[in-house]
Short mmCIF file of C-alpha atoms in Angstrom, two decimals:
data_model
loop_
_atom_site.label_atom_id
_atom_site.label_comp_id
_atom_site.label_asym_id
_atom_site.label_seq_id
_atom_site.Cartn_x
_atom_site.Cartn_y
_atom_site.Cartn_z
CA UNK A 8 176.81 58.05 89.41
CA UNK A 9 177.73 61.49 90.75
CA UNK A 10 180.02 60.34 93.54
CA UNK A 11 183.81 60.32 93.73
CA UNK A 12 185.25 57.87 91.24
CA UNK A 13 188.64 56.18 91.56
CA UNK A 14 190.49 54.04 89.05
CA UNK A 15 191.75 51.44 89.02
CA UNK A 16 190.07 49.71 91.95
CA UNK A 17 192.94 47.28 92.34
CA UNK A 18 196.55 47.45 91.25
CA UNK A 19 199.17 44.77 91.64
CA UNK A 20 202.71 45.74 90.81
CA UNK A 21 206.25 44.55 91.32
CA UNK A 22 208.61 46.39 93.61
CA UNK A 23 210.43 49.15 91.79
CA UNK A 24 207.70 49.82 89.24
CA UNK A 25 205.82 53.10 88.92
CA UNK A 26 202.07 53.28 89.39
CA UNK A 27 199.49 56.01 88.79
CA UNK A 28 196.01 56.31 90.23
CA UNK A 29 193.22 58.58 89.08
CA UNK A 30 190.48 60.33 91.03
CA UNK A 31 187.45 62.08 89.55
CA UNK A 32 185.81 64.21 92.25
CA UNK A 33 182.19 65.28 92.51
CA UNK A 34 181.87 67.79 89.69
CA UNK A 35 181.10 70.94 91.68
CA UNK A 36 183.71 70.27 94.39
CA UNK A 37 186.81 72.43 94.21
CA UNK A 38 188.66 70.70 97.07
CA UNK A 39 190.32 67.32 96.63
CA UNK A 40 192.17 65.16 99.13
CA UNK A 41 194.27 62.02 99.02
CA UNK A 42 194.50 59.67 102.01
CA UNK A 43 196.24 56.35 102.58
CA UNK A 44 194.68 53.56 104.63
CA UNK A 45 196.53 50.47 105.79
CA UNK A 46 194.86 47.37 107.17
CA UNK A 47 193.24 47.95 110.54
CA UNK A 48 193.99 51.67 110.56
CA UNK A 49 192.12 54.85 109.85
CA UNK A 50 192.88 56.86 106.72
CA UNK A 51 195.94 59.12 106.93
CA UNK A 52 196.08 62.45 105.11
CA UNK A 53 198.52 62.71 102.23
CA UNK A 54 197.76 65.88 100.30
CA UNK A 55 195.14 68.53 99.54
CA UNK A 56 194.24 70.56 96.44
CA UNK A 57 192.06 73.59 96.12
CA UNK A 58 191.25 73.81 92.43
CA UNK A 59 194.57 73.12 90.69
CA UNK A 60 196.78 74.33 93.56
CA UNK A 61 198.36 71.77 95.86
CA UNK A 62 198.12 73.62 99.18
CA UNK A 63 199.17 71.02 101.70
CA UNK A 64 201.34 67.89 101.80
CA UNK A 65 201.85 65.46 104.65
CA UNK A 66 205.27 64.25 105.73
CA UNK A 67 203.97 60.81 104.68
CA UNK A 68 204.24 61.99 101.08
CA UNK A 69 207.85 61.06 100.32
CA UNK A 70 209.76 62.25 97.27
CA UNK A 71 208.61 59.13 95.42
CA UNK A 72 205.01 60.36 95.57
CA UNK A 73 203.64 63.10 93.35
CA UNK A 74 200.11 64.34 92.90
CA UNK A 75 198.64 66.64 90.32
CA UNK A 76 195.29 68.19 89.57
CA UNK A 77 195.53 69.85 86.16
CA UNK A 78 192.75 72.32 85.42
CA UNK A 79 191.25 71.69 88.86
CA UNK A 80 189.25 68.68 87.75
CA UNK A 81 190.52 65.09 88.09
CA UNK A 82 193.64 64.29 90.06
CA UNK A 83 196.40 61.73 89.70
CA UNK A 84 198.64 60.24 92.35
CA UNK A 85 201.88 58.68 91.12
CA UNK A 86 204.21 56.50 93.13
CA UNK A 87 207.65 55.95 91.66
CA UNK A 88 209.91 53.00 92.48
CA UNK A 89 207.24 51.31 94.56
CA UNK A 90 208.19 49.55 97.79
CA UNK A 91 206.35 46.83 99.69
CA UNK A 92 205.55 49.38 102.38
CA UNK A 93 203.49 51.31 99.83
CA UNK A 94 200.88 48.52 99.82
CA UNK A 95 197.69 50.15 101.07
CA UNK A 96 194.32 51.51 100.06
CA UNK A 97 194.63 54.96 98.48
CA UNK A 98 191.51 57.00 99.04
CA UNK A 99 190.41 60.18 97.32
CA UNK A 100 187.86 62.58 98.79
CA UNK A 101 186.33 65.81 97.58
CA UNK A 102 184.44 68.64 99.21
CA UNK A 103 182.89 72.02 98.56
CA UNK A 104 183.16 74.99 100.90
CA UNK A 105 181.33 73.16 103.70
CA UNK A 106 184.34 70.99 104.46
CA UNK A 107 182.28 67.79 104.37
CA UNK A 108 184.43 65.23 102.59
CA UNK A 109 182.98 62.55 100.36
CA UNK A 110 185.20 59.55 99.72
CA UNK A 111 185.64 57.31 96.73
CA UNK A 112 185.88 53.53 96.99
CA UNK A 113 189.66 53.68 96.83
CA UNK A 114 192.44 52.00 94.89
CA UNK A 115 193.97 49.00 96.60
CA UNK A 116 197.69 48.74 95.80
CA UNK A 117 199.60 45.53 96.33
CA UNK A 118 203.37 45.67 95.82
CA UNK A 119 204.95 42.25 95.37
CA UNK B 23 201.57 61.19 118.19
CA UNK B 24 198.01 59.99 117.79
CA UNK B 25 195.76 63.01 117.97
CA UNK B 26 192.44 61.13 118.01
CA UNK B 27 192.12 58.04 120.19
CA UNK B 28 189.21 55.69 119.55
CA UNK B 29 187.83 52.86 121.64
CA UNK B 30 186.93 50.07 121.70
CA UNK B 31 188.81 48.43 118.84
CA UNK B 32 185.96 45.98 118.35
CA UNK B 33 182.40 45.73 119.64
CA UNK B 34 179.76 43.01 119.55
CA UNK B 35 176.17 44.04 120.20
CA UNK B 36 172.90 42.16 120.12
CA UNK B 37 170.30 43.23 117.59
CA UNK B 38 168.19 45.99 119.12
CA UNK B 39 170.90 47.00 121.58
CA UNK B 40 172.84 50.25 121.87
CA UNK B 41 176.31 50.51 120.36
CA UNK B 42 178.61 53.09 121.93
CA UNK B 43 181.96 54.14 120.48
CA UNK B 44 184.17 56.69 122.18
CA UNK B 45 186.82 59.10 120.94
CA UNK B 46 189.16 61.50 122.68
CA UNK B 47 191.21 64.25 121.08
CA UNK B 48 194.17 66.32 122.15
CA UNK B 49 194.25 69.34 119.87
CA UNK B 50 191.85 72.04 121.07
CA UNK B 51 192.02 73.68 117.65
CA UNK B 52 189.87 70.87 116.19
CA UNK B 53 186.48 72.30 115.36
CA UNK B 54 184.69 69.67 113.28
CA UNK B 55 184.06 66.10 114.37
CA UNK B 56 182.57 63.67 111.85
CA UNK B 57 181.90 59.96 112.12
CA UNK B 58 182.41 57.76 109.10
CA UNK B 59 181.09 54.26 108.41
CA UNK B 60 183.11 51.90 106.23
CA UNK B 61 182.07 48.56 104.79
CA UNK B 62 184.69 46.10 103.48
CA UNK B 63 185.98 47.11 100.07
CA UNK B 64 184.31 50.51 100.22
CA UNK B 65 185.45 54.00 101.04
CA UNK B 66 184.36 55.71 104.27
CA UNK B 67 180.89 57.26 104.14
CA UNK B 68 179.91 60.23 106.29
CA UNK B 69 177.40 59.21 108.93
CA UNK B 70 176.95 62.24 111.17
CA UNK B 71 179.06 65.21 112.27
CA UNK B 72 179.13 67.82 115.02
CA UNK B 73 180.81 71.12 115.78
CA UNK B 74 181.88 72.04 119.33
CA UNK B 75 179.19 74.67 119.86
CA UNK B 76 176.59 71.94 120.53
CA UNK B 77 176.68 69.07 123.01
CA UNK B 78 174.53 66.59 121.13
CA UNK B 79 173.31 65.90 117.62
CA UNK B 80 170.84 63.24 116.63
CA UNK B 81 170.02 61.89 113.19
CA UNK B 82 167.68 58.93 113.17
CA UNK B 83 169.20 56.12 115.22
CA UNK B 84 172.61 57.84 115.39
CA UNK B 85 173.57 60.35 118.08
CA UNK B 86 176.82 62.18 118.72
CA UNK B 87 177.49 63.35 122.27
CA UNK B 88 180.21 65.98 122.62
CA UNK B 89 182.03 67.04 125.81
CA UNK B 90 184.28 69.98 125.01
CA UNK B 91 185.83 70.29 128.47
CA UNK B 92 186.80 66.63 128.52
CA UNK B 93 187.83 66.69 124.86
CA UNK B 94 185.72 63.62 124.19
CA UNK B 95 182.93 62.68 121.84
CA UNK B 96 180.98 59.51 121.28
CA UNK B 97 178.69 57.82 118.79
CA UNK B 98 175.58 56.05 119.99
CA UNK B 99 173.71 53.73 117.66
CA UNK B 100 170.26 52.97 119.00
CA UNK B 101 168.33 49.82 118.07
CA UNK B 102 171.45 48.39 116.41
CA UNK B 103 170.78 46.22 113.35
CA UNK B 104 172.87 43.56 111.57
CA UNK B 105 173.15 45.99 108.64
CA UNK B 106 175.04 48.36 110.94
CA UNK B 107 177.91 45.85 111.09
CA UNK B 108 180.84 47.83 109.73
CA UNK B 109 183.94 49.70 110.84
CA UNK B 110 183.30 53.12 112.33
CA UNK B 111 185.86 55.91 112.38
CA UNK B 112 185.76 59.12 114.35
CA UNK B 113 187.68 62.03 112.92
CA UNK B 114 188.52 65.64 113.63
CA UNK B 115 189.67 68.57 111.55
CA UNK B 116 191.02 72.11 111.71
CA UNK B 117 190.50 74.69 108.99
CA UNK B 118 194.12 75.40 108.06
CA UNK B 119 193.59 78.29 105.72
CA UNK B 120 191.23 81.12 106.47
CA UNK B 121 188.61 81.15 103.75
CA UNK B 122 190.12 78.11 102.03
CA UNK B 123 188.97 75.52 104.54
CA UNK B 124 191.40 72.65 104.10
CA UNK B 125 189.59 70.59 106.77
CA UNK B 126 192.28 67.94 106.69
CA UNK B 127 190.82 65.00 108.62
CA UNK B 128 192.65 63.18 111.41
CA UNK B 129 191.07 59.77 111.95
CA UNK B 130 190.92 57.40 114.88
CA UNK B 131 191.99 53.80 114.33
CA UNK B 132 188.45 52.53 113.93
CA UNK B 133 185.97 50.29 115.73
CA UNK B 134 184.75 47.11 114.10
CA UNK B 135 181.11 46.70 115.07
CA UNK B 136 179.35 43.36 114.77
CA UNK B 137 175.61 43.26 115.43
CA UNK B 138 174.42 39.72 116.00
CA UNK B 139 170.81 38.63 115.48
#
């Protein structure tokens, strides 16, 4: 499968715990994006990487959120001290220079 | 402030009919308008996209109509099939960095389409 891969697919955690999600983009894509999607809503942009550089962050990305993309390959999104309001689907997308974004299946986070 | 407004929220169409979903945008700097299809438990999948230098783009049963002066664009699904039942999102983007092409997407809230036999 050469598409965008996200792991885990589902994560259930207790409030206050830290969680980390991983995204493996399409191999030749140098651009990587994280979005958050809540029930009944469209995805909302969180952050953008070009290669290993994080070039843009949304105001939605609070201090408890951190994303990395070491060596410009896979990316991780960490949420510290999770809150119930963090429950959502976290989507990763990648693109080449065309700007067309291809999405993974997402990680569904449930904070109890 | 919602920058891309999508309607209707839900749509029921008979098999073989035409499904029409509308979007309106506010930011005239948007220059790329894709439509995504999402099935339950899956990520959005690109369906068709248009840039503002053309008024219409057709791919198979799917057509985007674009009205730059009205800042509106729509998706038409011809001969709708039960397999088209999904949530459809319009989106828009601006290249934020010259040469780097961020293309951050701003999505509408989605339209849940149900095609009944």
